[in-house]
């Protein structure tokens, strides 16, 4: 998770922006959607914290254990309310991926945190590979959903929802999820 400093900071910025947007969406969310959006915000900020370059901050082992506890709790919460929804199952997998990455860093040898580079082998190759395949597929799927489709004139005469609030824009929510999927891929590649 700690590669070169520039790419690390770009990952921090991307994840923090995604988490911030999820907080904006949280304001407009209700019911079950509120929990889902809150989970996305937690993921965004958690990934931002995990992506801080090791040259700037090398967290002690107990911080990684803290991440494991927080994301395991979030995964349990997601599991208890999952009910078979594909999106909630995606959240569950994301939370478990965060537990896995934080656990790998907590179990890594003491010097590995500051010298963590791609291919250092601190994770289990099979689990990392499965997660990489899943997130690569998710990123392709989410990216394809953002492709423009021909507009049809609706009751507003084709104007659409140009004045919708930030939290009511499904394409922005999808961009947020796509960004976090790309960030997850980047973090898994360096594990």
mmCIF file of C-alpha atoms in Angstrom:
data_model
loop_
_atom_site.group_PDB
_atom_site.id
_atom_site.type_symbol
_atom_site.label_atom_id
_atom_site.label_comp_id
_atom_site.label_asym_id
_atom_site.label_seq_id
_atom_site.Cartn_x
_atom_site.Cartn_y
_atom_site.Cartn_z
ATOM 1 C CA UNK A 1 0.000 0.000 0.000
ATOM 2 C CA UNK A 2 3.003 2.289 0.330
ATOM 3 C CA UNK A 3 4.567 2.830 -3.078
ATOM 4 C CA UNK A 4 6.358 5.897 -4.416
ATOM 5 C CA UNK A 5 5.420 9.122 -2.652
ATOM 6 C CA UNK A 6 3.711 10.878 -5.594
ATOM 7 C CA UNK A 7 1.420 7.973 -6.423
ATOM 8 C CA UNK A 8 0.713 7.542 -2.715
ATOM 9 C CA UNK A 9 -0.388 11.165 -2.370
ATOM 10 C CA UNK A 10 -2.538 10.916 -5.496
ATOM 11 C CA UNK A 11 -4.200 7.850 -4.007
ATOM 12 C CA UNK A 12 -4.735 9.697 -0.716
ATOM 13 C CA UNK A 13 -6.335 12.612 -2.593
ATOM 14 C CA UNK A 14 -8.566 10.324 -4.676
ATOM 15 C CA UNK A 15 -9.785 8.354 -1.665
ATOM 16 C CA UNK A 16 -10.282 11.437 0.508
ATOM 17 C CA UNK A 17 -12.283 13.101 -2.284
ATOM 18 C CA UNK A 18 -14.438 9.975 -2.633
ATOM 19 C CA UNK A 19 -14.981 9.837 1.136
ATOM 20 C CA UNK A 20 -15.855 13.545 1.215
ATOM 21 C CA UNK A 21 -18.386 13.154 -1.576
ATOM 22 C CA UNK A 22 -19.939 10.236 0.291
ATOM 23 C CA UNK A 23 -20.319 12.494 3.328
ATOM 24 C CA UNK A 24 -22.171 14.990 1.112
ATOM 25 C CA UNK A 25 -24.424 12.168 -0.100
ATOM 26 C CA UNK A 26 -24.978 11.027 3.488
ATOM 27 C CA UNK A 27 -26.743 14.300 4.204
ATOM 28 C CA UNK A 28 -29.426 13.504 1.587
ATOM 29 C CA UNK A 29 -29.677 9.758 2.284
ATOM 30 C CA UNK A 30 -32.425 8.008 4.225
ATOM 31 C CA UNK A 31 -33.022 4.515 5.596
ATOM 32 C CA UNK A 32 -30.929 1.628 4.316
ATOM 33 C CA UNK A 33 -29.270 3.885 1.742
ATOM 34 C CA UNK A 34 -27.822 5.953 4.602
ATOM 35 C CA UNK A 35 -25.923 2.952 5.981
ATOM 36 C CA UNK A 36 -24.595 2.096 2.545
ATOM 37 C CA UNK A 37 -23.369 5.626 1.908
ATOM 38 C CA UNK A 38 -21.828 5.772 5.394
ATOM 39 C CA UNK A 39 -19.937 2.573 4.632
ATOM 40 C CA UNK A 40 -18.647 4.102 1.409
ATOM 41 C CA UNK A 41 -17.449 7.179 3.320
ATOM 42 C CA UNK A 42 -15.675 4.954 5.857
ATOM 43 C CA UNK A 43 -14.025 3.029 3.021
ATOM 44 C CA UNK A 44 -12.900 6.226 1.289
ATOM 45 C CA UNK A 45 -11.322 7.762 4.375
ATOM 46 C CA UNK A 46 -9.882 4.422 5.519
ATOM 47 C CA UNK A 47 -8.237 3.878 2.152
ATOM 48 C CA UNK A 48 -6.905 7.452 2.215
ATOM 49 C CA UNK A 49 -5.332 6.852 5.629
ATOM 50 C CA UNK A 50 -3.834 3.536 4.513
ATOM 51 C CA UNK A 51 -2.353 5.106 1.364
ATOM 52 C CA UNK A 52 -0.301 7.808 3.115
ATOM 53 C CA UNK A 53 3.283 7.311 1.870
ATOM 54 C CA UNK A 54 5.506 5.490 4.348
ATOM 55 C CA UNK A 55 8.189 8.166 3.919
ATOM 56 C CA UNK A 56 5.817 10.594 5.648
ATOM 57 C CA UNK A 57 4.183 8.341 8.205
ATOM 58 C CA UNK A 58 4.923 4.753 9.125
ATOM 59 C CA UNK A 59 2.159 3.656 11.459
ATOM 60 C CA UNK A 60 3.019 1.312 14.310
ATOM 61 C CA UNK A 61 1.607 -2.218 14.221
ATOM 62 C CA UNK A 62 -1.255 -1.345 16.618
ATOM 63 C CA UNK A 63 -2.666 1.133 14.062
ATOM 64 C CA UNK A 64 -2.971 -1.669 11.512
ATOM 65 C CA UNK A 65 -4.648 -3.826 14.160
ATOM 66 C CA UNK A 66 -7.020 -0.913 14.802
ATOM 67 C CA UNK A 67 -7.882 -0.836 11.085
ATOM 68 C CA UNK A 68 -8.588 -4.568 11.238
ATOM 69 C CA UNK A 69 -10.973 -4.066 14.174
ATOM 70 C CA UNK A 70 -12.774 -1.098 12.592
ATOM 71 C CA UNK A 71 -13.247 -2.738 9.204
ATOM 72 C CA UNK A 72 -14.127 -6.116 10.710
ATOM 73 C CA UNK A 73 -16.855 -4.337 12.683
ATOM 74 C CA UNK A 74 -18.033 -2.581 9.523
ATOM 75 C CA UNK A 75 -18.012 -5.909 7.662
ATOM 76 C CA UNK A 76 -20.081 -7.509 10.421
ATOM 77 C CA UNK A 77 -22.534 -4.608 10.291
ATOM 78 C CA UNK A 78 -22.769 -4.953 6.508
ATOM 79 C CA UNK A 79 -23.215 -8.723 6.781
ATOM 80 C CA UNK A 80 -26.048 -8.387 9.276
ATOM 81 C CA UNK A 81 -27.955 -6.068 6.968
ATOM 82 C CA UNK A 82 -26.831 -7.599 3.645
ATOM 83 C CA UNK A 83 -29.979 -9.538 2.774
ATOM 84 C CA UNK A 84 -28.706 -10.572 -0.667
ATOM 85 C CA UNK A 85 -28.409 -7.147 -2.317
ATOM 86 C CA UNK A 86 -25.568 -7.124 -4.851
ATOM 87 C CA UNK A 87 -24.444 -3.662 -3.812
ATOM 88 C CA UNK A 88 -24.356 -4.589 -0.132
ATOM 89 C CA UNK A 89 -22.412 -7.746 -0.937
ATOM 90 C CA UNK A 90 -19.932 -5.545 -2.813
ATOM 91 C CA UNK A 91 -19.635 -3.426 0.353
ATOM 92 C CA UNK A 92 -19.061 -6.568 2.409
ATOM 93 C CA UNK A 93 -16.285 -7.692 0.070
ATOM 94 C CA UNK A 94 -14.747 -4.212 0.214
ATOM 95 C CA UNK A 95 -14.751 -4.207 4.007
ATOM 96 C CA UNK A 96 -13.244 -7.699 4.073
ATOM 97 C CA UNK A 97 -10.589 -6.566 1.574
ATOM 98 C CA UNK A 98 -9.721 -3.720 3.938
ATOM 99 C CA UNK A 99 -9.475 -6.198 6.843
ATOM 100 C CA UNK A 100 -7.212 -8.383 4.695
ATOM 101 C CA UNK A 101 -4.907 -5.518 3.666
ATOM 102 C CA UNK A 102 -4.654 -4.107 7.198
ATOM 103 C CA UNK A 103 -4.055 -7.599 8.571
ATOM 104 C CA UNK A 104 -1.296 -8.194 6.028
ATOM 105 C CA UNK A 105 0.375 -4.963 7.093
ATOM 106 C CA UNK A 106 -0.029 -5.805 10.793
ATOM 107 C CA UNK A 107 1.612 -9.201 10.238
ATOM 108 C CA UNK A 108 4.375 -7.873 7.965
ATOM 109 C CA UNK A 109 7.913 -7.854 9.373
ATOM 110 C CA UNK A 110 8.839 -4.692 11.267
ATOM 111 C CA UNK A 111 10.912 -3.104 8.478
ATOM 112 C CA UNK A 112 8.429 -3.919 5.710
ATOM 113 C CA UNK A 113 6.180 -0.933 6.375
ATOM 114 C CA UNK A 114 8.733 1.664 5.350
ATOM 115 C CA UNK A 115 10.135 -0.305 2.436
ATOM 116 C CA UNK A 116 6.802 -1.619 1.199
ATOM 117 C CA UNK A 117 6.912 -1.821 -2.572
ATOM 118 C CA UNK A 118 4.997 -3.703 -5.228
ATOM 119 C CA UNK A 119 5.468 -7.411 -4.948
ATOM 120 C CA UNK A 120 6.900 -7.437 -1.420
ATOM 121 C CA UNK A 121 4.716 -10.439 -0.647
ATOM 122 C CA UNK A 122 3.107 -9.374 2.628
ATOM 123 C CA UNK A 123 -0.285 -10.770 1.553
ATOM 124 C CA UNK A 124 -1.473 -14.230 0.564
ATOM 125 C CA UNK A 125 -1.067 -14.492 -3.244
ATOM 126 C CA UNK A 126 -4.305 -16.440 -3.769
ATOM 127 C CA UNK A 127 -6.463 -14.001 -1.800
ATOM 128 C CA UNK A 128 -4.738 -11.011 -3.374
ATOM 129 C CA UNK A 129 -5.248 -12.529 -6.839
ATOM 130 C CA UNK A 130 -8.959 -13.201 -6.273
ATOM 131 C CA UNK A 131 -9.484 -9.653 -4.997
ATOM 132 C CA UNK A 132 -7.539 -8.222 -7.950
ATOM 133 C CA UNK A 133 -9.705 -10.151 -10.421
ATOM 134 C CA UNK A 134 -12.897 -9.049 -8.656
ATOM 135 C CA UNK A 135 -11.922 -5.372 -8.525
ATOM 136 C CA UNK A 136 -10.640 -5.363 -12.104
ATOM 137 C CA UNK A 137 -14.021 -6.721 -13.200
ATOM 138 C CA UNK A 138 -15.858 -4.222 -11.000
ATOM 139 C CA UNK A 139 -13.884 -1.284 -12.396
ATOM 140 C CA UNK A 140 -14.615 -2.383 -15.966
ATOM 141 C CA UNK A 141 -18.311 -2.873 -15.162
ATOM 142 C CA UNK A 142 -18.650 0.487 -13.385
ATOM 143 C CA UNK A 143 -16.698 2.270 -16.121
ATOM 144 C CA UNK A 144 -18.949 0.789 -18.805
ATOM 145 C CA UNK A 145 -22.009 2.049 -16.920
ATOM 146 C CA UNK A 146 -20.647 5.591 -17.226
ATOM 147 C CA UNK A 147 -20.575 5.479 -21.025
ATOM 148 C CA UNK A 148 -23.009 7.998 -22.484
ATOM 149 C CA UNK A 149 -26.323 6.744 -23.800
ATOM 150 C CA UNK A 150 -28.542 8.598 -26.243
ATOM 151 C CA UNK A 151 -30.872 10.948 -24.381
ATOM 152 C CA UNK A 152 -34.593 10.736 -24.883
ATOM 153 C CA UNK A 153 -36.907 13.649 -24.364
ATOM 154 C CA UNK A 154 -38.777 13.239 -21.098
ATOM 155 C CA UNK A 155 -41.545 15.272 -19.510
ATOM 156 C CA UNK A 156 -39.120 18.180 -19.020
ATOM 157 C CA UNK A 157 -38.422 18.366 -22.755
ATOM 158 C CA UNK A 158 -35.028 16.642 -22.509
ATOM 159 C CA UNK A 159 -33.620 18.893 -19.768
ATOM 160 C CA UNK A 160 -33.184 16.001 -17.345
ATOM 161 C CA UNK A 161 -32.157 16.694 -13.757
ATOM 162 C CA UNK A 162 -29.550 19.392 -14.281
ATOM 163 C CA UNK A 163 -30.613 21.089 -11.046
ATOM 164 C CA UNK A 164 -30.522 17.952 -8.889
ATOM 165 C CA UNK A 165 -28.544 18.172 -5.638
ATOM 166 C CA UNK A 166 -25.057 16.682 -5.381
ATOM 167 C CA UNK A 167 -26.359 13.748 -3.377
ATOM 168 C CA UNK A 168 -29.072 12.981 -5.926
ATOM 169 C CA UNK A 169 -26.762 12.448 -8.902
ATOM 170 C CA UNK A 170 -26.416 8.691 -9.520
ATOM 171 C CA UNK A 171 -23.614 9.167 -12.041
ATOM 172 C CA UNK A 172 -21.499 10.956 -9.417
ATOM 173 C CA UNK A 173 -22.134 8.152 -6.937
ATOM 174 C CA UNK A 174 -20.977 5.677 -9.585
ATOM 175 C CA UNK A 175 -17.850 7.773 -10.254
ATOM 176 C CA UNK A 176 -17.167 7.709 -6.520
ATOM 177 C CA UNK A 177 -17.492 3.905 -6.423
ATOM 178 C CA UNK A 178 -15.386 3.568 -9.574
ATOM 179 C CA UNK A 179 -12.662 5.740 -8.027
ATOM 180 C CA UNK A 180 -12.603 3.629 -4.890
ATOM 181 C CA UNK A 181 -12.470 0.465 -7.011
ATOM 182 C CA UNK A 182 -9.461 1.820 -8.894
ATOM 183 C CA UNK A 183 -7.831 2.798 -5.581
ATOM 184 C CA UNK A 184 -8.481 -0.693 -4.219
ATOM 185 C CA UNK A 185 -6.806 -2.178 -7.292
ATOM 186 C CA UNK A 186 -3.780 0.069 -6.783
ATOM 187 C CA UNK A 187 -3.523 -0.843 -3.110
ATOM 188 C CA UNK A 188 -3.865 -4.560 -3.800
ATOM 189 C CA UNK A 189 -1.189 -4.384 -6.505
ATOM 190 C CA UNK A 190 1.319 -3.042 -3.997
ATOM 191 C CA UNK A 191 0.423 -5.554 -1.288
#
